Structure formats: C-alpha cells, structure tokens
PDB file of C-alpha atoms and ligand atoms in Angstrom:
ATOM      1  CA  MET O   1     -13.053 -26.039 -25.226  1.00  0.00           C
ATOM      2  CA  LYS O   2     -14.297 -28.876 -27.398  1.00  0.00           C
ATOM      3  CA  LYS O   3     -12.596 -29.575 -30.705  1.00  0.00           C
ATOM      4  CA  LEU O   4     -14.311 -29.751 -34.047  1.00  0.00           C
ATOM      5  CA  LEU O   5     -12.508 -30.938 -37.165  1.00  0.00           C
ATOM      6  CA  ILE O   6     -14.097 -29.667 -40.361  1.00  0.00           C
ATOM      7  CA  THR O   7     -12.832 -30.747 -43.762  1.00  0.00           C
ATOM      8  CA  GLY O   8     -13.333 -29.528 -47.329  1.00  0.00           C
ATOM      9  CA  PHE O   9     -12.206 -31.020 -50.634  1.00  0.00           C
ATOM     10  CA  GLU O  10      -9.879 -29.892 -53.377  1.00  0.00           C
ATOM     11  CA  PRO O  11     -11.457 -29.325 -56.828  1.00  0.00           C
ATOM     12  CA  PHE O  12     -12.275 -32.349 -58.991  1.00  0.00           C
ATOM     13  CA  GLY O  13     -13.689 -33.086 -62.418  1.00  0.00           C
ATOM     14  CA  ALA O  14     -13.673 -29.964 -64.577  1.00  0.00           C
ATOM     15  CA  GLU O  15     -13.935 -27.506 -61.665  1.00  0.00           C
ATOM     16  CA  LYS O  16     -11.245 -25.009 -60.683  1.00  0.00           C
ATOM     17  CA  ILE O  17     -12.481 -24.518 -57.130  1.00  0.00           C
ATOM     18  CA  ASN O  18     -14.446 -26.587 -54.630  1.00  0.00           C
ATOM     19  CA  PRO O  19     -17.051 -24.600 -52.650  1.00  0.00           C
ATOM     20  CA  SER O  20     -16.652 -26.992 -49.718  1.00  0.00           C
ATOM     21  CA  TRP O  21     -13.084 -25.883 -49.029  1.00  0.00           C
ATOM     22  CA  GLU O  22     -13.775 -22.243 -49.954  1.00  0.00           C
ATOM     23  CA  ALA O  23     -16.570 -22.156 -47.364  1.00  0.00           C
ATOM     24  CA  VAL O  24     -14.564 -24.003 -44.691  1.00  0.00           C
ATOM     25  CA  CYS O  25     -11.756 -21.455 -45.134  1.00  0.00           C
ATOM     26  CA  ARG O  26     -14.200 -18.654 -44.281  1.00  0.00           C
ATOM     27  CA  LEU O  27     -15.140 -20.095 -40.898  1.00  0.00           C
ATOM     28  CA  PRO O  28     -13.916 -18.382 -37.733  1.00  0.00           C
ATOM     29  CA  ASP O  29     -11.563 -20.192 -35.343  1.00  0.00           C
ATOM     30  CA  LYS O  30     -14.257 -20.531 -32.677  1.00  0.00           C
ATOM     31  CA  ILE O  31     -17.970 -21.304 -33.053  1.00  0.00           C
ATOM     32  CA  SER O  32     -20.134 -21.686 -29.927  1.00  0.00           C
ATOM     33  CA  GLU O  33     -18.300 -24.134 -27.641  1.00  0.00           C
ATOM     34  CA  TYR O  34     -15.942 -25.449 -30.343  1.00  0.00           C
ATOM     35  CA  SER O  35     -12.460 -24.586 -31.505  1.00  0.00           C
ATOM     36  CA  ILE O  36     -12.438 -25.104 -35.256  1.00  0.00           C
ATOM     37  CA  HIS O  37      -9.709 -27.143 -36.971  1.00  0.00           C
ATOM     38  CA  LYS O  38      -9.705 -27.137 -40.779  1.00  0.00           C
ATOM     39  CA  LEU O  39      -8.302 -29.755 -43.122  1.00  0.00           C
ATOM     40  CA  LEU O  40      -8.138 -29.855 -46.934  1.00  0.00           C
ATOM     41  CA  LEU O  41      -8.747 -33.309 -48.399  1.00  0.00           C
ATOM     42  CA  PRO O  42      -7.738 -34.834 -51.732  1.00  0.00           C
ATOM     43  CA  VAL O  43     -10.566 -36.251 -53.836  1.00  0.00           C
ATOM     44  CA  VAL O  44      -9.060 -39.717 -53.564  1.00  0.00           C
ATOM     45  CA  PHE O  45     -10.745 -42.917 -52.414  1.00  0.00           C
ATOM     46  CA  ARG O  46      -9.384 -44.274 -49.101  1.00  0.00           C
ATOM     47  CA  GLU O  47      -6.731 -41.574 -48.734  1.00  0.00           C
ATOM     48  CA  ALA O  48      -9.208 -38.801 -47.844  1.00  0.00           C
ATOM     49  CA  ALA O  49     -10.793 -40.868 -45.067  1.00  0.00           C
ATOM     50  CA  ARG O  50      -7.387 -41.976 -43.802  1.00  0.00           C
ATOM     51  CA  MET O  51      -6.271 -38.346 -43.519  1.00  0.00           C
ATOM     52  CA  VAL O  52      -9.387 -37.333 -41.569  1.00  0.00           C
ATOM     53  CA  ILE O  53      -8.925 -40.136 -39.048  1.00  0.00           C
ATOM     54  CA  GLU O  54      -5.228 -39.310 -38.634  1.00  0.00           C
ATOM     55  CA  GLU O  55      -5.956 -35.627 -37.965  1.00  0.00           C
ATOM     56  CA  ALA O  56      -8.998 -36.264 -35.764  1.00  0.00           C
ATOM     57  CA  ASP O  57      -7.028 -38.622 -33.570  1.00  0.00           C
ATOM     58  CA  LYS O  58      -4.065 -36.231 -33.446  1.00  0.00           C
ATOM     59  CA  ILE O  59      -6.173 -33.354 -32.104  1.00  0.00           C
ATOM     60  CA  SER O  60      -8.612 -35.591 -30.144  1.00  0.00           C
ATOM     61  CA  ALA O  61     -11.601 -34.220 -32.050  1.00  0.00           C
ATOM     62  CA  ASP O  62     -15.005 -34.322 -30.371  1.00  0.00           C
ATOM     63  CA  VAL O  63     -16.846 -33.720 -33.625  1.00  0.00           C
ATOM     64  CA  ILE O  64     -15.925 -34.321 -37.273  1.00  0.00           C
ATOM     65  CA  ILE O  65     -17.845 -32.647 -40.093  1.00  0.00           C
ATOM     66  CA  SER O  66     -16.799 -33.274 -43.676  1.00  0.00           C
ATOM     67  CA  VAL O  67     -18.102 -30.969 -46.356  1.00  0.00           C
ATOM     68  CA  GLY O  68     -18.261 -31.709 -50.081  1.00  0.00           C
ATOM     69  CA  GLN O  69     -19.605 -30.287 -53.321  1.00  0.00           C
ATOM     70  CA  ALA O  70     -22.791 -31.766 -54.719  1.00  0.00           C
ATOM     71  CA  GLY O  71     -23.139 -29.944 -58.028  1.00  0.00           C
ATOM     72  CA  GLY O  72     -26.739 -29.598 -59.175  1.00  0.00           C
ATOM     73  CA  ARG O  73     -28.233 -29.456 -55.698  1.00  0.00           C
ATOM     74  CA  ASN O  74     -29.869 -26.192 -54.730  1.00  0.00           C
ATOM     75  CA  ALA O  75     -29.803 -26.577 -50.948  1.00  0.00           C
ATOM     76  CA  ILE O  76     -27.414 -27.292 -48.108  1.00  0.00           C
ATOM     77  CA  THR O  77     -27.870 -31.022 -47.526  1.00  0.00           C
ATOM     78  CA  PRO O  78     -26.740 -32.703 -44.303  1.00  0.00           C
ATOM     79  CA  GLU O  79     -26.378 -36.403 -45.148  1.00  0.00           C
ATOM     80  CA  LEU O  80     -28.325 -38.908 -43.054  1.00  0.00           C
ATOM     81  CA  VAL O  81     -26.505 -42.055 -44.138  1.00  0.00           C
ATOM     82  CA  GLY O  82     -23.281 -43.487 -45.542  1.00  0.00           C
ATOM     83  CA  ILE O  83     -23.445 -46.761 -47.495  1.00  0.00           C
ATOM     84  CA  ASN O  84     -20.889 -49.524 -47.869  1.00  0.00           C
ATOM     85  CA  LEU O  85     -20.300 -49.005 -51.585  1.00  0.00           C
ATOM     86  CA  ARG O  86     -17.857 -47.349 -53.947  1.00  0.00           C
ATOM     87  CA  ASN O  87     -19.004 -46.786 -57.520  1.00  0.00           C
ATOM     88  CA  ALA O  88     -17.402 -43.969 -59.461  1.00  0.00           C
ATOM     89  CA  LYS O  89     -18.720 -42.452 -62.690  1.00  0.00           C
ATOM     90  CA  ILE O  90     -15.529 -40.404 -63.040  1.00  0.00           C
ATOM     91  CA  LEU O  91     -11.906 -40.878 -62.017  1.00  0.00           C
ATOM     92  CA  ASP O  92     -10.871 -39.605 -58.613  1.00  0.00           C
ATOM     93  CA  ASN O  93      -7.884 -37.243 -58.524  1.00  0.00           C
ATOM     94  CA  CYS O  94      -5.468 -40.212 -58.446  1.00  0.00           C
ATOM     95  CA  GLY O  95      -7.084 -42.013 -61.398  1.00  0.00           C
ATOM     96  CA  ASN O  96      -9.078 -44.570 -59.370  1.00  0.00           C
ATOM     97  CA  GLN O  97     -12.521 -45.570 -60.619  1.00  0.00           C
ATOM     98  CA  PRO O  98     -13.930 -48.370 -58.455  1.00  0.00           C
ATOM     99  CA  LYS O  99     -17.061 -50.108 -59.709  1.00  0.00           C
ATOM    100  CA  ASP O 100     -19.475 -51.688 -57.223  1.00  0.00           C
ATOM    101  CA  GLU O 101     -16.789 -52.212 -54.628  1.00  0.00           C
ATOM    102  CA  THR O 102     -17.379 -52.739 -50.916  1.00  0.00           C
ATOM    103  CA  ILE O 103     -15.739 -50.124 -48.661  1.00  0.00           C
ATOM    104  CA  ILE O 104     -15.378 -52.409 -45.632  1.00  0.00           C
ATOM    105  CA  VAL O 105     -15.685 -56.108 -46.412  1.00  0.00           C
ATOM    106  CA  GLY O 106     -18.052 -57.612 -43.852  1.00  0.00           C
ATOM    107  CA  GLY O 107     -19.057 -54.146 -42.635  1.00  0.00           C
ATOM    108  CA  ALA O 108     -22.632 -52.998 -42.095  1.00  0.00           C
ATOM    109  CA  ASP O 109     -24.500 -52.061 -45.274  1.00  0.00           C
ATOM    110  CA  ALA O 110     -24.981 -48.549 -43.938  1.00  0.00           C
ATOM    111  CA  HIS O 111     -24.280 -46.297 -40.984  1.00  0.00           C
ATOM    112  CA  PHE O 112     -26.368 -43.308 -39.917  1.00  0.00           C
ATOM    113  CA  SER O 113     -24.859 -39.899 -39.224  1.00  0.00           C
ATOM    114  CA  THR O 114     -24.409 -39.155 -35.533  1.00  0.00           C
ATOM    115  CA  LEU O 115     -25.176 -35.443 -36.059  1.00  0.00           C
ATOM    116  CA  PRO O 116     -28.745 -34.176 -35.495  1.00  0.00           C
ATOM    117  CA  VAL O 117     -29.299 -33.738 -39.257  1.00  0.00           C
ATOM    118  CA  ARG O 118     -32.982 -32.804 -39.093  1.00  0.00           C
ATOM    119  CA  LYS O 119     -32.469 -30.158 -36.461  1.00  0.00           C
ATOM    120  CA  ILE O 120     -29.536 -28.763 -38.436  1.00  0.00           C
ATOM    121  CA  ALA O 121     -31.538 -28.599 -41.685  1.00  0.00           C
ATOM    122  CA  ASP O 122     -34.423 -26.893 -39.842  1.00  0.00           C
ATOM    123  CA  MET O 123     -32.116 -24.307 -38.281  1.00  0.00           C
ATOM    124  CA  ILE O 124     -30.449 -23.497 -41.615  1.00  0.00           C
ATOM    125  CA  ASN O 125     -33.857 -23.133 -43.279  1.00  0.00           C
ATOM    126  CA  GLU O 126     -35.082 -20.854 -40.504  1.00  0.00           C
ATOM    127  CA  SER O 127     -32.147 -18.552 -41.230  1.00  0.00           C
ATOM    128  CA  GLY O 128     -33.417 -18.185 -44.803  1.00  0.00           C
ATOM    129  CA  ILE O 129     -30.839 -20.471 -46.478  1.00  0.00           C
ATOM    130  CA  PRO O 130     -32.430 -23.478 -48.238  1.00  0.00           C
ATOM    131  CA  SER O 131     -31.573 -26.797 -46.602  1.00  0.00           C
ATOM    132  CA  GLN O 132     -32.923 -30.318 -46.524  1.00  0.00           C
ATOM    133  CA  VAL O 133     -31.825 -33.679 -45.191  1.00  0.00           C
ATOM    134  CA  SER O 134     -30.320 -35.891 -47.906  1.00  0.00           C
ATOM    135  CA  TYR O 135     -30.702 -39.659 -47.890  1.00  0.00           C
ATOM    136  CA  SER O 136     -27.812 -40.359 -50.231  1.00  0.00           C
ATOM    137  CA  ALA O 137     -24.254 -39.063 -50.203  1.00  0.00           C
ATOM    138  CA  GLY O 138     -23.707 -40.849 -53.520  1.00  0.00           C
ATOM    139  CA  THR O 139     -21.092 -43.547 -54.085  1.00  0.00           C
ATOM    140  CA  PHE O 140     -18.034 -41.391 -54.823  1.00  0.00           C
ATOM    141  CA  VAL O 141     -15.352 -40.080 -52.459  1.00  0.00           C
ATOM    142  CA  CYS O 142     -17.739 -38.168 -50.153  1.00  0.00           C
ATOM    143  CA  ASN O 143     -19.703 -41.296 -49.278  1.00  0.00           C
ATOM    144  CA  ASP O 144     -16.394 -43.171 -48.907  1.00  0.00           C
ATOM    145  CA  VAL O 145     -15.329 -40.644 -46.268  1.00  0.00           C
ATOM    146  CA  LEU O 146     -18.693 -40.585 -44.485  1.00  0.00           C
ATOM    147  CA  TYR O 147     -19.093 -44.366 -44.311  1.00  0.00           C
ATOM    148  CA  THR O 148     -15.480 -44.969 -43.273  1.00  0.00           C
ATOM    149  CA  LEU O 149     -15.658 -42.359 -40.495  1.00  0.00           C
ATOM    150  CA  LEU O 150     -19.003 -43.583 -39.181  1.00  0.00           C
ATOM    151  CA  ALA O 151     -17.698 -47.155 -39.083  1.00  0.00           C
ATOM    152  CA  HIS O 152     -14.442 -46.086 -37.435  1.00  0.00           C
ATOM    153  CA  TYR O 153     -16.059 -43.938 -34.721  1.00  0.00           C
ATOM    154  CA  LYS O 154     -19.066 -46.174 -34.050  1.00  0.00           C
ATOM    155  CA  ASN O 155     -19.504 -46.748 -30.319  1.00  0.00           C
ATOM    156  CA  THR O 156     -17.191 -43.864 -29.463  1.00  0.00           C
ATOM    157  CA  GLU O 157     -18.087 -40.387 -28.224  1.00  0.00           C
ATOM    158  CA  VAL O 158     -16.901 -38.779 -31.472  1.00  0.00           C
ATOM    159  CA  LEU O 159     -19.780 -37.308 -33.490  1.00  0.00           C
ATOM    160  CA  VAL O 160     -19.496 -37.646 -37.279  1.00  0.00           C
ATOM    161  CA  GLY O 161     -21.420 -36.037 -40.100  1.00  0.00           C
ATOM    162  CA  PHE O 162     -21.236 -34.928 -43.699  1.00  0.00           C
ATOM    163  CA  ILE O 163     -22.743 -31.871 -45.383  1.00  0.00           C
ATOM    164  CA  HIS O 164     -23.018 -31.565 -49.155  1.00  0.00           C
ATOM    165  CA  VAL O 165     -23.160 -28.028 -50.541  1.00  0.00           C
ATOM    166  CA  PRO O 166     -24.216 -26.690 -53.958  1.00  0.00           C
ATOM    167  CA  PHE O 167     -21.906 -25.111 -56.523  1.00  0.00           C
ATOM    168  CA  CYS O 168     -21.003 -21.586 -55.432  1.00  0.00           C
ATOM    169  CA  SER O 169     -21.743 -18.501 -57.507  1.00  0.00           C
ATOM    170  CA  GLU O 170     -18.073 -18.187 -58.594  1.00  0.00           C
ATOM    171  CA  GLN O 171     -18.386 -21.474 -60.549  1.00  0.00           C
ATOM    172  CA  GLY O 172     -20.806 -19.874 -63.008  1.00  0.00           C
ATOM    173  CA  LYS O 173     -23.496 -22.595 -62.970  1.00  0.00           C
ATOM    174  CA  GLU O 174     -27.227 -22.203 -63.253  1.00  0.00           C
ATOM    175  CA  LEU O 175     -27.856 -23.679 -59.794  1.00  0.00           C
ATOM    176  CA  SER O 176     -25.544 -22.133 -57.255  1.00  0.00           C
ATOM    177  CA  MET O 177     -25.376 -20.435 -53.879  1.00  0.00           C
ATOM    178  CA  PRO O 178     -23.261 -17.495 -52.653  1.00  0.00           C
ATOM    179  CA  LEU O 179     -20.201 -18.640 -50.697  1.00  0.00           C
ATOM    180  CA  ASP O 180     -21.227 -16.441 -47.763  1.00  0.00           C
ATOM    181  CA  ASP O 181     -24.501 -18.365 -47.497  1.00  0.00           C
ATOM    182  CA  ILE O 182     -22.670 -21.704 -47.632  1.00  0.00           C
ATOM    183  CA  ALA O 183     -20.253 -20.584 -44.910  1.00  0.00           C
ATOM    184  CA  ASN O 184     -23.096 -19.193 -42.774  1.00  0.00           C
ATOM    185  CA  ALA O 185     -24.991 -22.472 -43.134  1.00  0.00           C
ATOM    186  CA  LEU O 186     -21.931 -24.345 -41.847  1.00  0.00           C
ATOM    187  CA  ILE O 187     -21.759 -22.019 -38.834  1.00  0.00           C
ATOM    188  CA  ILE O 188     -25.446 -22.672 -38.113  1.00  0.00           C
ATOM    189  CA  ALA O 189     -24.871 -26.409 -38.486  1.00  0.00           C
ATOM    190  CA  ILE O 190     -22.102 -26.281 -35.884  1.00  0.00           C
ATOM    191  CA  GLU O 191     -24.292 -24.203 -33.560  1.00  0.00           C
ATOM    192  CA  GLY O 192     -26.960 -26.884 -33.923  1.00  0.00           C
ATOM    193  CA  ILE O 193     -24.866 -29.774 -32.644  1.00  0.00           C
ATOM    194  CA  ASP O 194     -26.371 -31.013 -29.364  1.00  0.00           C
TER     195      ASP O 194
HETATM  196  N1  PCA Z   1     -17.711 -33.980 -53.805  1.00  0.00           N
HETATM  197  C1  PCA Z   1     -17.509 -35.350 -54.240  1.00  0.00           C
HETATM  198  C2  PCA Z   1     -16.137 -35.713 -53.765  1.00  0.00           C
HETATM  199  C3  PCA Z   1     -15.476 -34.431 -53.419  1.00  0.00           C
HETATM  200  C4  PCA Z   1     -16.550 -33.431 -53.382  1.00  0.00           C
HETATM  201  O1  PCA Z   1     -16.434 -32.255 -53.048  1.00  0.00           O
HETATM  202  C5  PCA Z   1     -18.613 -36.302 -53.790  1.00  0.00           C
HETATM  203  O2  PCA Z   1     -19.751 -35.848 -53.600  1.00  0.00           O
HETATM  204  O3  PCA Z   1     -18.359 -37.488 -53.619  1.00  0.00           O
END
C-alpha cells in the first residue's frame, strides 16, 4: 500500500480550534490505495516544514498533503503555488513575525503543486461541496510549509500539495463549513490523486 502523510495545524491567532486538524482527525486510516498517516503541526515558521520532512522521510511517504485554515474563504481551496516569501501580519505561535523574508535564499521564486489541483477541485465541487483552485497560499506559515516541501521534493517521486479550508461551523463565524464537509472534501481530494 502507498503511504500518504496528511498534516493539520494547531490553533493560532484568537482561535481555539483549527478546522484543518479537526478534519484530518476524522479521516479513516485507509483511503483508496493509500494508508493515511496524520501529523499535527505547530504554527511556527521553519519548524512546521522541518517536522513534515522528518516524518515523511521516516515513513517513506509517497504523497504529502498539508491542510490549513484560511479564515474568510467559503470553499475548499487546493493551492496551485508556493512562493519564496515569508511576510507575517501576526506573530506565529513562537512569536516570530518575519517581514519580506526569503524562505530559501537563491531558491526559485515559486514552485507549483505536484497534485492535480484542478481535477481535485472539480471532483469536490461535483460532490456538492464548494471548491476552487487558489493561486495564493498567502505568506504565513502555510505558504512556508508548501514552498519548503515543494523545493525539498522537487525532482523526486514524492507528490506534494496544500489544501486551505474555511473556518468550521464550531468556530461561530459568518463564513464557515461543517467539519463533515471539510473531512469529506479531503477524502475526495485523496481519491483524486492520479
Ligand atoms: N493557517 C495559516 C497557518 C496555519 C493555518 O492553519 C496559514 O494559512 O498560513
């Protein structure tokens, strides 16, 4: 069986929960041809990406999907691209707040996801859950993880992608999505990997 590492984040900012980890926790241990390995990440620049690489290499992951909260979005958004930039409007959970900092000095400006993001967004939409491809993962910790992973696994067989999810209903925001829908969208995304 192939191995898929899926990560979610701890809460950050003013939030008490992070829908990314809540949804990842709801996933079964097997989805299509993949055994599912779950990892909780700190919302900390550098450290989150380092932990993903350590775990992925330990289990010899074939696919890595990181999931994060994008509050204010109203759809499941597979990210097309990670950019070589850190710029934080708020502190991360260790008190870091980089401003216009390069992630990898001398690295490419951007790397594209190696997941079939359009197909995944189409499949999620067809199931009745709103989804669209996103062209920016921001410049906070989620983009830091996506860019670092894409750079690290470039020219390897390991597929890497990132999916941002809306607030979940439990967070009491105007724009939100039920956790069951978020978890189901992640299952569909995994089923959509070529
Ligand atoms: N979302 C943040 C970091 C952790 C998370 O869940 C982001 O979009 O960068």
